[in-house]
Short mmCIF file of N, CA and C in Angstrom, two decimals:
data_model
loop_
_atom_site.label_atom_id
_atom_site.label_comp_id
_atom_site.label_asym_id
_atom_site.label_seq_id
_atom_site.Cartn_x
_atom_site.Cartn_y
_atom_site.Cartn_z
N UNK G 30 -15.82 -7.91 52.94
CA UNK G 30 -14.39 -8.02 52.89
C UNK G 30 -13.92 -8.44 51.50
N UNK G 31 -14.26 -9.32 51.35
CA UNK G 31 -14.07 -10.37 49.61
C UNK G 31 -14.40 -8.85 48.65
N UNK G 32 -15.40 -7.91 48.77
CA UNK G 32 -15.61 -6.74 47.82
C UNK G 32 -14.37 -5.45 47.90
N UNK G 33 -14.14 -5.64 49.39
CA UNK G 33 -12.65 -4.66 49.63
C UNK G 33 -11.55 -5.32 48.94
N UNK G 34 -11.39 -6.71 48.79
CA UNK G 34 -9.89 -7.02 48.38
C UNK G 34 -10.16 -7.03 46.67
N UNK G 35 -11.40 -7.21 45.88
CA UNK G 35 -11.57 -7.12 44.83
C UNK G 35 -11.13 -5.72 44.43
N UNK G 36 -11.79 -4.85 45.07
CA UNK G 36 -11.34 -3.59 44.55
C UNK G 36 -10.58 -3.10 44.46
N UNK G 37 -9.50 -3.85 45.32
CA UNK G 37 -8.21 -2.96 45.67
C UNK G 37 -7.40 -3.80 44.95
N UNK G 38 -7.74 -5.08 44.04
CA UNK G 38 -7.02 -6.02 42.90
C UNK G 38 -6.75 -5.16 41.67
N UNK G 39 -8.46 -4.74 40.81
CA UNK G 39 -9.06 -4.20 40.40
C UNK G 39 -8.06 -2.67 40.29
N UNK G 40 -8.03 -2.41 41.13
CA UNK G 40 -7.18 -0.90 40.96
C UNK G 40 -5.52 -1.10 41.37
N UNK G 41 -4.98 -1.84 41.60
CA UNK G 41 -3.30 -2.57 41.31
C UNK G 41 -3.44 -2.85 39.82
N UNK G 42 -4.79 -3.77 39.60
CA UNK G 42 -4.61 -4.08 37.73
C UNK G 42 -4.45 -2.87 37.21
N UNK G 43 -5.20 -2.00 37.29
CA UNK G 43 -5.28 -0.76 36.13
C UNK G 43 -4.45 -0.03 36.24
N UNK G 44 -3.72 0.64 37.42
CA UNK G 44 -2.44 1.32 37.78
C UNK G 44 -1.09 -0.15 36.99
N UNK G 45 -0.98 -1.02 36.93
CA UNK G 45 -0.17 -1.39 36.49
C UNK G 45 -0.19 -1.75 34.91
N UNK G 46 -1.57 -1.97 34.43
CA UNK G 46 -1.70 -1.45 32.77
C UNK G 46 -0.73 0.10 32.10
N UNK G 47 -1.30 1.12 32.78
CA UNK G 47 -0.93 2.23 32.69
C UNK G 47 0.44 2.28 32.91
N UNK G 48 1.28 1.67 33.50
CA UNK G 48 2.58 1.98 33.77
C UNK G 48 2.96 1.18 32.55
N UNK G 49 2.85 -0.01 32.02
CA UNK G 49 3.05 -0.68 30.75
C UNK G 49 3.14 -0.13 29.85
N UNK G 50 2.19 0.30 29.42
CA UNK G 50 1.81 1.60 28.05
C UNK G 50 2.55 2.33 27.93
N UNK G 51 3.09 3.30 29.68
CA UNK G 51 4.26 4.28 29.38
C UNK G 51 5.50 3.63 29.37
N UNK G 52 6.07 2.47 29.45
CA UNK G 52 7.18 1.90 29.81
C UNK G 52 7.05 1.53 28.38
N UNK G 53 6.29 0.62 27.36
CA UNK G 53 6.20 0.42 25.96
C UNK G 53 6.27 1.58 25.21
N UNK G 54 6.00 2.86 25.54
CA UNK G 54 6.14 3.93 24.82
C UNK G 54 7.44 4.64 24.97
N UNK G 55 8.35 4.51 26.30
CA UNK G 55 9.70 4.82 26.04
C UNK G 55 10.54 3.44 25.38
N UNK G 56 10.34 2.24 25.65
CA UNK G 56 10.71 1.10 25.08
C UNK G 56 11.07 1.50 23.77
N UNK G 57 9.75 1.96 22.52
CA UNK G 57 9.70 2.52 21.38
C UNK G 57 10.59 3.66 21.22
N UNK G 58 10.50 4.44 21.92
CA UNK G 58 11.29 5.51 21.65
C UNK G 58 12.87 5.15 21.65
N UNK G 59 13.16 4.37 22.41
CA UNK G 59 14.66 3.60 22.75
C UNK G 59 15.43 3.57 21.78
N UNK G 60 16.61 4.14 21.11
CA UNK G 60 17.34 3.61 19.60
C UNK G 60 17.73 4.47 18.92
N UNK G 61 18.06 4.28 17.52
CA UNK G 61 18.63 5.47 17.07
C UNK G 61 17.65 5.71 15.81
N UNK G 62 17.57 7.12 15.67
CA UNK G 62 16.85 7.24 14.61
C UNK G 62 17.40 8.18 13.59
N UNK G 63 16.96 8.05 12.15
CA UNK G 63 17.94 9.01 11.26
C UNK G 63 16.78 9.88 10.21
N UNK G 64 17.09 10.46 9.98
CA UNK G 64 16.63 11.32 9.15
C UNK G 64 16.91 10.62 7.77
N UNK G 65 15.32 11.06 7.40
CA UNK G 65 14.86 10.41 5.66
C UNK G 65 14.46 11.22 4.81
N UNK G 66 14.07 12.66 5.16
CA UNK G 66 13.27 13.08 4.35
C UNK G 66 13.10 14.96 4.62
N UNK G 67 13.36 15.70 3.93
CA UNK G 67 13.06 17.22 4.53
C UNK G 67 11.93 17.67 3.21
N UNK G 68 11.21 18.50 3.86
CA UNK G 68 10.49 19.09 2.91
C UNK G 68 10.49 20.27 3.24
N UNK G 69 10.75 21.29 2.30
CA UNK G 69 10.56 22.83 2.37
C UNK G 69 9.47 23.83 2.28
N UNK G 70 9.30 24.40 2.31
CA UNK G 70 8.70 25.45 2.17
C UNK G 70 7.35 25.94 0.62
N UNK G 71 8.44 25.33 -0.29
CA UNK G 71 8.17 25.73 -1.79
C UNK G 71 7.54 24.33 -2.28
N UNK G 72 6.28 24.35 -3.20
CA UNK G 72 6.04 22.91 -3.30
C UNK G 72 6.86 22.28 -4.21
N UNK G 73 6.65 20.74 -4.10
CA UNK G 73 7.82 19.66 -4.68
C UNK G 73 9.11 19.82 -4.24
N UNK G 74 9.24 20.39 -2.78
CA UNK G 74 10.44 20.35 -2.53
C UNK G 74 11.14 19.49 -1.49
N UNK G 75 10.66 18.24 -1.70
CA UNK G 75 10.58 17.03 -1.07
C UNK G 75 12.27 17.03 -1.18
N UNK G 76 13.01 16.61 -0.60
CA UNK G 76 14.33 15.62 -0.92
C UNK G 76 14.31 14.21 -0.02
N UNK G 77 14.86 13.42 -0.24
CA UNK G 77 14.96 12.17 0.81
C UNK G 77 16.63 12.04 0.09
N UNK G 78 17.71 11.04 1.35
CA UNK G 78 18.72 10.11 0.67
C UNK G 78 19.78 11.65 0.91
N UNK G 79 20.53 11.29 0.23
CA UNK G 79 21.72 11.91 -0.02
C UNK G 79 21.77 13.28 -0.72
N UNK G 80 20.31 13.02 -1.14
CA UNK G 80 20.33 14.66 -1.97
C UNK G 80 19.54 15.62 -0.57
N UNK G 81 19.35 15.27 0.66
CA UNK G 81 19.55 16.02 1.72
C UNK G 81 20.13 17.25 2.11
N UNK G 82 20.01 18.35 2.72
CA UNK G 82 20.84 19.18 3.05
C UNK G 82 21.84 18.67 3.56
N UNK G 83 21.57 18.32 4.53
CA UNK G 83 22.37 17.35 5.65
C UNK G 83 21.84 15.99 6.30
N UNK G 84 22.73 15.09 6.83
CA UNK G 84 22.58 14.06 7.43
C UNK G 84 22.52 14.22 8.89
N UNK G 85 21.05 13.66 9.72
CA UNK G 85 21.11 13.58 11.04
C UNK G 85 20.43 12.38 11.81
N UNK G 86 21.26 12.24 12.85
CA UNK G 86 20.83 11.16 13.81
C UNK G 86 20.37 11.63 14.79
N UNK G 87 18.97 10.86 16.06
CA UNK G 87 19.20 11.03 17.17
C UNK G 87 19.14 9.52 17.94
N UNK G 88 19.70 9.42 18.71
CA UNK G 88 20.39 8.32 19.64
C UNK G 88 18.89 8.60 21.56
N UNK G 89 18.22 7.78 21.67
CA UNK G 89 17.47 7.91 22.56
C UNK G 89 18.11 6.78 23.58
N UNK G 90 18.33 7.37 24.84
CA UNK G 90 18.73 5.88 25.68
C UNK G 90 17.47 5.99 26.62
N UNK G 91 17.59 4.65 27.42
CA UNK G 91 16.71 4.56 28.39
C UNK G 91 16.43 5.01 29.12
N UNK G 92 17.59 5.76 29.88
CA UNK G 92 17.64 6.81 30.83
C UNK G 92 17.41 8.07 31.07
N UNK G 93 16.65 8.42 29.95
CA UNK G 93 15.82 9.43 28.97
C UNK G 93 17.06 10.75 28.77
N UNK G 94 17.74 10.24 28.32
CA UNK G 94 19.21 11.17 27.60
C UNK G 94 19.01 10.99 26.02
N UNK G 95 19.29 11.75 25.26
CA UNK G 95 19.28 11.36 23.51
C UNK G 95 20.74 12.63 23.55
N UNK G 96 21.04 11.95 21.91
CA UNK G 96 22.07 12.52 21.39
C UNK G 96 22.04 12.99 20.14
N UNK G 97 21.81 14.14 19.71
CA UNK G 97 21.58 14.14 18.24
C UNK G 97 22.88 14.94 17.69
N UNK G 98 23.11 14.26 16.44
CA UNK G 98 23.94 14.61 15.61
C UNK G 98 23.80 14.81 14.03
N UNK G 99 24.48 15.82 13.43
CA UNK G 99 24.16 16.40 12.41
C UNK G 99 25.23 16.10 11.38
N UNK G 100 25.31 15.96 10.23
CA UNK G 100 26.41 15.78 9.57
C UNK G 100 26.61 16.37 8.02
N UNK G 101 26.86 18.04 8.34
CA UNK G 101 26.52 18.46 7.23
C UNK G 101 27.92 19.27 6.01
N UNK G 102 28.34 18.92 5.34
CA UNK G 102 29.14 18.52 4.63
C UNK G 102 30.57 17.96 4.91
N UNK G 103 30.74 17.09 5.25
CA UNK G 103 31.63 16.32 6.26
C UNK G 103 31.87 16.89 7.82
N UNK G 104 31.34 18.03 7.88
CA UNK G 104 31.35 18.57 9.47
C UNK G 104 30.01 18.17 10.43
N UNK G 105 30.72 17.43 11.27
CA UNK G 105 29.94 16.77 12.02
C UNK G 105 29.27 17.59 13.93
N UNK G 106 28.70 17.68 13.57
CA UNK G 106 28.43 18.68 15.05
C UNK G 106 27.42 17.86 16.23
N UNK G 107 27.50 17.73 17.38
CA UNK G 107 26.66 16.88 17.97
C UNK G 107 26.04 18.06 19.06
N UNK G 108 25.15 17.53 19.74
CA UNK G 108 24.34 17.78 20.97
C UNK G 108 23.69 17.20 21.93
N UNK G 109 23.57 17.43 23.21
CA UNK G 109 22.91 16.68 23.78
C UNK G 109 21.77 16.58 25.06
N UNK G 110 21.27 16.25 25.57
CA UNK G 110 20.24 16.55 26.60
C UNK G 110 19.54 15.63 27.12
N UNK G 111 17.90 15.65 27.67
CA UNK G 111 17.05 14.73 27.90
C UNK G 111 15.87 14.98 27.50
N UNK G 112 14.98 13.94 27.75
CA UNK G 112 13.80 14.03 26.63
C UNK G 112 12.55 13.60 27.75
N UNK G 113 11.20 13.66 27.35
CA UNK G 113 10.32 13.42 28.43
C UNK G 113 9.08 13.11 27.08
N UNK G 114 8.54 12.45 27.57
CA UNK G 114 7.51 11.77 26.83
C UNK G 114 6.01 12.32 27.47
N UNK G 115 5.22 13.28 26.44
CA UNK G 115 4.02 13.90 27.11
C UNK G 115 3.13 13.47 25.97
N UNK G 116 1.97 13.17 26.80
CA UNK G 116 0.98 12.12 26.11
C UNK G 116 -0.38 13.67 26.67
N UNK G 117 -0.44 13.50 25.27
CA UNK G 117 -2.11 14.39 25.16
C UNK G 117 -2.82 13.90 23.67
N UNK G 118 -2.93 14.35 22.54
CA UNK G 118 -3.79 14.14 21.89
C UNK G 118 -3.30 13.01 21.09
N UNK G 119 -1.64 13.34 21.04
CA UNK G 119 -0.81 12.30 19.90
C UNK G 119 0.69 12.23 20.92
N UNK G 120 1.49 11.52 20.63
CA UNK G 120 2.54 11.49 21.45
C UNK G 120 3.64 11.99 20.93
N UNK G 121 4.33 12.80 21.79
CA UNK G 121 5.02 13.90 21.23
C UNK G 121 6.30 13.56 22.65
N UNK G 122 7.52 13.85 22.09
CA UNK G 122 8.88 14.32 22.59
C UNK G 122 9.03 15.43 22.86
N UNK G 123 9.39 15.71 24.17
CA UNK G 123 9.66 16.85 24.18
C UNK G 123 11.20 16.94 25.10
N UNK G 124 12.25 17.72 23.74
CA UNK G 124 13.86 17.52 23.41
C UNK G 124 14.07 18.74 24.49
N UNK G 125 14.78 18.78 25.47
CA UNK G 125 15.63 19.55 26.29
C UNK G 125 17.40 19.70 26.07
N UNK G 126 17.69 20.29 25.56
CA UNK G 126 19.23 20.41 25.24
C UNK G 126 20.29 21.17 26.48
N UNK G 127 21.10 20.19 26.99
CA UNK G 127 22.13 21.16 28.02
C UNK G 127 22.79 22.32 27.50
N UNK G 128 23.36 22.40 26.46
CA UNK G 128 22.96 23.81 25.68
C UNK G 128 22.75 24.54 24.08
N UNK G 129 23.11 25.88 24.00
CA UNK G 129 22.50 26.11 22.72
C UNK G 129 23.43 24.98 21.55
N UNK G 130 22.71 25.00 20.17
CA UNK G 130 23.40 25.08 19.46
C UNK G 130 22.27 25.19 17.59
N UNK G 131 23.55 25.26 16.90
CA UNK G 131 22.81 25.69 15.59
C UNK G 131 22.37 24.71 15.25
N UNK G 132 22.28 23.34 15.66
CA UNK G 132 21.80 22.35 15.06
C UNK G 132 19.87 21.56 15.53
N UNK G 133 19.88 22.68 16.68
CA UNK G 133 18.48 22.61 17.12
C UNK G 133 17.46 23.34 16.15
N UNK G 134 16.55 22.77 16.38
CA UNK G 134 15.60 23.14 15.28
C UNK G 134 14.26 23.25 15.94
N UNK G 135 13.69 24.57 16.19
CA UNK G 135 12.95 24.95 17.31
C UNK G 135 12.12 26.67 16.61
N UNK G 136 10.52 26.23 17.15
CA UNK G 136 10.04 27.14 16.82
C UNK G 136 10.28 28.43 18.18
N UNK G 137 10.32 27.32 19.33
CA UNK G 137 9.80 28.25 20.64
C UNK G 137 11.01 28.51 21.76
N UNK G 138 12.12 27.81 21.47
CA UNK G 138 13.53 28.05 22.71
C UNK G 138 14.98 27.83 21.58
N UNK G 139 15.69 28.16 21.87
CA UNK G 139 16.99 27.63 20.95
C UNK G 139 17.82 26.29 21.74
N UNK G 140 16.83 25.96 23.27
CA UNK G 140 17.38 24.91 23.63
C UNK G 140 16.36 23.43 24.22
N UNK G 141 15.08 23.57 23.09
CA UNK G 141 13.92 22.96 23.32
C UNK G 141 13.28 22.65 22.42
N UNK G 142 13.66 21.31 21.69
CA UNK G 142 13.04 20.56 20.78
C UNK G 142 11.43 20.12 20.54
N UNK G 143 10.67 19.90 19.90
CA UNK G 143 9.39 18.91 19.93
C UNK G 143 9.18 18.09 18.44
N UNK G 144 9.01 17.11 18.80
CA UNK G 144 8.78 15.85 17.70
C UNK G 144 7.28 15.21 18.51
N UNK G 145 7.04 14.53 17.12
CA UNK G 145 5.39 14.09 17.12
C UNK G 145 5.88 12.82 16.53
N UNK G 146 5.41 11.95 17.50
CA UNK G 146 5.59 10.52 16.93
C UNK G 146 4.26 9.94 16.09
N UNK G 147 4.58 9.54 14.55
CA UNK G 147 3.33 9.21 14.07
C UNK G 147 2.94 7.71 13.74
N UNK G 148 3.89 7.11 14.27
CA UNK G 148 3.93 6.04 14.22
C UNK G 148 5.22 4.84 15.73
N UNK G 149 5.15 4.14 15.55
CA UNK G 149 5.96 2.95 16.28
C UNK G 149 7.63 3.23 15.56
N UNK G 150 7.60 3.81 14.48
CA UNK G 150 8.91 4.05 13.80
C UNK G 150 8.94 4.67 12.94
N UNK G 151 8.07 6.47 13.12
CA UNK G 151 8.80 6.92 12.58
C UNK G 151 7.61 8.25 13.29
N UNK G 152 8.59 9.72 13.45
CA UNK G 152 8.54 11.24 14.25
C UNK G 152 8.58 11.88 13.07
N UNK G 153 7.79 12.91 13.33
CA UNK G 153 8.35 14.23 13.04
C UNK G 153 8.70 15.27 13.25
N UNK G 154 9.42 16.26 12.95
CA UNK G 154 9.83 17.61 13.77
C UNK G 154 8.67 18.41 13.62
N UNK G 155 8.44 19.50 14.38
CA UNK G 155 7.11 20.46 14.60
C UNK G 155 8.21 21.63 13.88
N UNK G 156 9.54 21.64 13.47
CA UNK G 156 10.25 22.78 13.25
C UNK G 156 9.56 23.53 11.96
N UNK G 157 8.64 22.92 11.31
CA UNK G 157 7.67 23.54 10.24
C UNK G 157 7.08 24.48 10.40
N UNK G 158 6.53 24.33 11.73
CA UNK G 158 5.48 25.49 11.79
C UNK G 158 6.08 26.78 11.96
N UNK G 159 6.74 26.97 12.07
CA UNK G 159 7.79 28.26 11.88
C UNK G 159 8.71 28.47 10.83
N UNK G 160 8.02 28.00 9.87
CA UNK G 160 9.44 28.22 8.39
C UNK G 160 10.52 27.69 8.26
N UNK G 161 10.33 26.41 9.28
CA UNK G 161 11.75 25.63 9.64
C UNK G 161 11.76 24.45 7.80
N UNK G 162 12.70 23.51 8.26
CA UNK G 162 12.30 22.16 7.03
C UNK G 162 10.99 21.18 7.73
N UNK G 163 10.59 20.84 7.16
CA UNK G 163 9.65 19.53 7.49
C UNK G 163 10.96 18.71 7.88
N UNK G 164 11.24 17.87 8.40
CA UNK G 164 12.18 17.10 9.01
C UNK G 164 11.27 15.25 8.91
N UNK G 165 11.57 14.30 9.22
CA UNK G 165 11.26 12.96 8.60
C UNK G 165 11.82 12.18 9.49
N UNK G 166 11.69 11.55 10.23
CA UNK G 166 12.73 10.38 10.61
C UNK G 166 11.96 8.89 11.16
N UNK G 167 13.35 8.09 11.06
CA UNK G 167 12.38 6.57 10.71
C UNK G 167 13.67 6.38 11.76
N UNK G 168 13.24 5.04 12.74
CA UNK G 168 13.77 4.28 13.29
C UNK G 168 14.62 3.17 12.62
N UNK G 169 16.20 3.17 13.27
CA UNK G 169 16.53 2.22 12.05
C UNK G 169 17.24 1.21 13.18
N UNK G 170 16.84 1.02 14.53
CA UNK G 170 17.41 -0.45 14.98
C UNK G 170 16.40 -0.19 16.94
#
């Protein structure tokens, strides 16, 4: 009996580790994040700051909704959707948009984002691998 209730401790512990990890990994994701940095195509074609094409935010809430917004020469364009957190080799976002727009940046849907988180604070866009910008972003609260 004492070996049945161990085991069944034993496996409540580890099922509730695992739910931690994913609850700390949307925790992280939680906030707003901005764009720092694009890189192109051509080498040294780094920009960061203001010498940017454009300025963008995305806004992640808890309720796994984000908001991203673009701000490119005083015209401001937004979008919005939900997001799902898929864990395989590296942890990656994967952006669902309610609908199109020009401000998505997508190798594979015009309404289906993916970012690679490489750190605790700071993603990147996958929009590269298709001739997109390298894209950059850092967590800023």
């Amino acid at each position: 009996m004492k070996k049945q209730i161990l085991i069944l401790l034993a496996i409540v512990f580890l099922n509730s580790c695992k739910n931690n990890d994913d609850f700390n990994l949307q925790t992280e994701v939680v906030g707003n994040w901005q764009l720092i940095q694009m890189t192109g195509n051509i080498p040294n074609s780094t920009t960061k700051g203001a010498e940017m094409e454009w300025q963008e935010t995305y806004q992640f809430f808890i309720d796994g909704t984000f908001l991203k917004t673009r701000n490119r020469d005083g015209i401001i364009k937004e979008v919005s959707g939900t997001y799902n957190l898929k864990n395989n080799t590296s942890e990656t976002l994967e952006l669902n948009f309610t609908s199109e727009s020009e401000i998505i940046g997508s190798c594979t849907s015009n309404i289906k984002e993916t970012l690679k988180l490489q750190s605790e604070t700071i993603f990147l866009s996958s929009w590269n691998a298709c001739d997109g910008p390298g894209l950059k972003y850092e967590k800023v609260n």
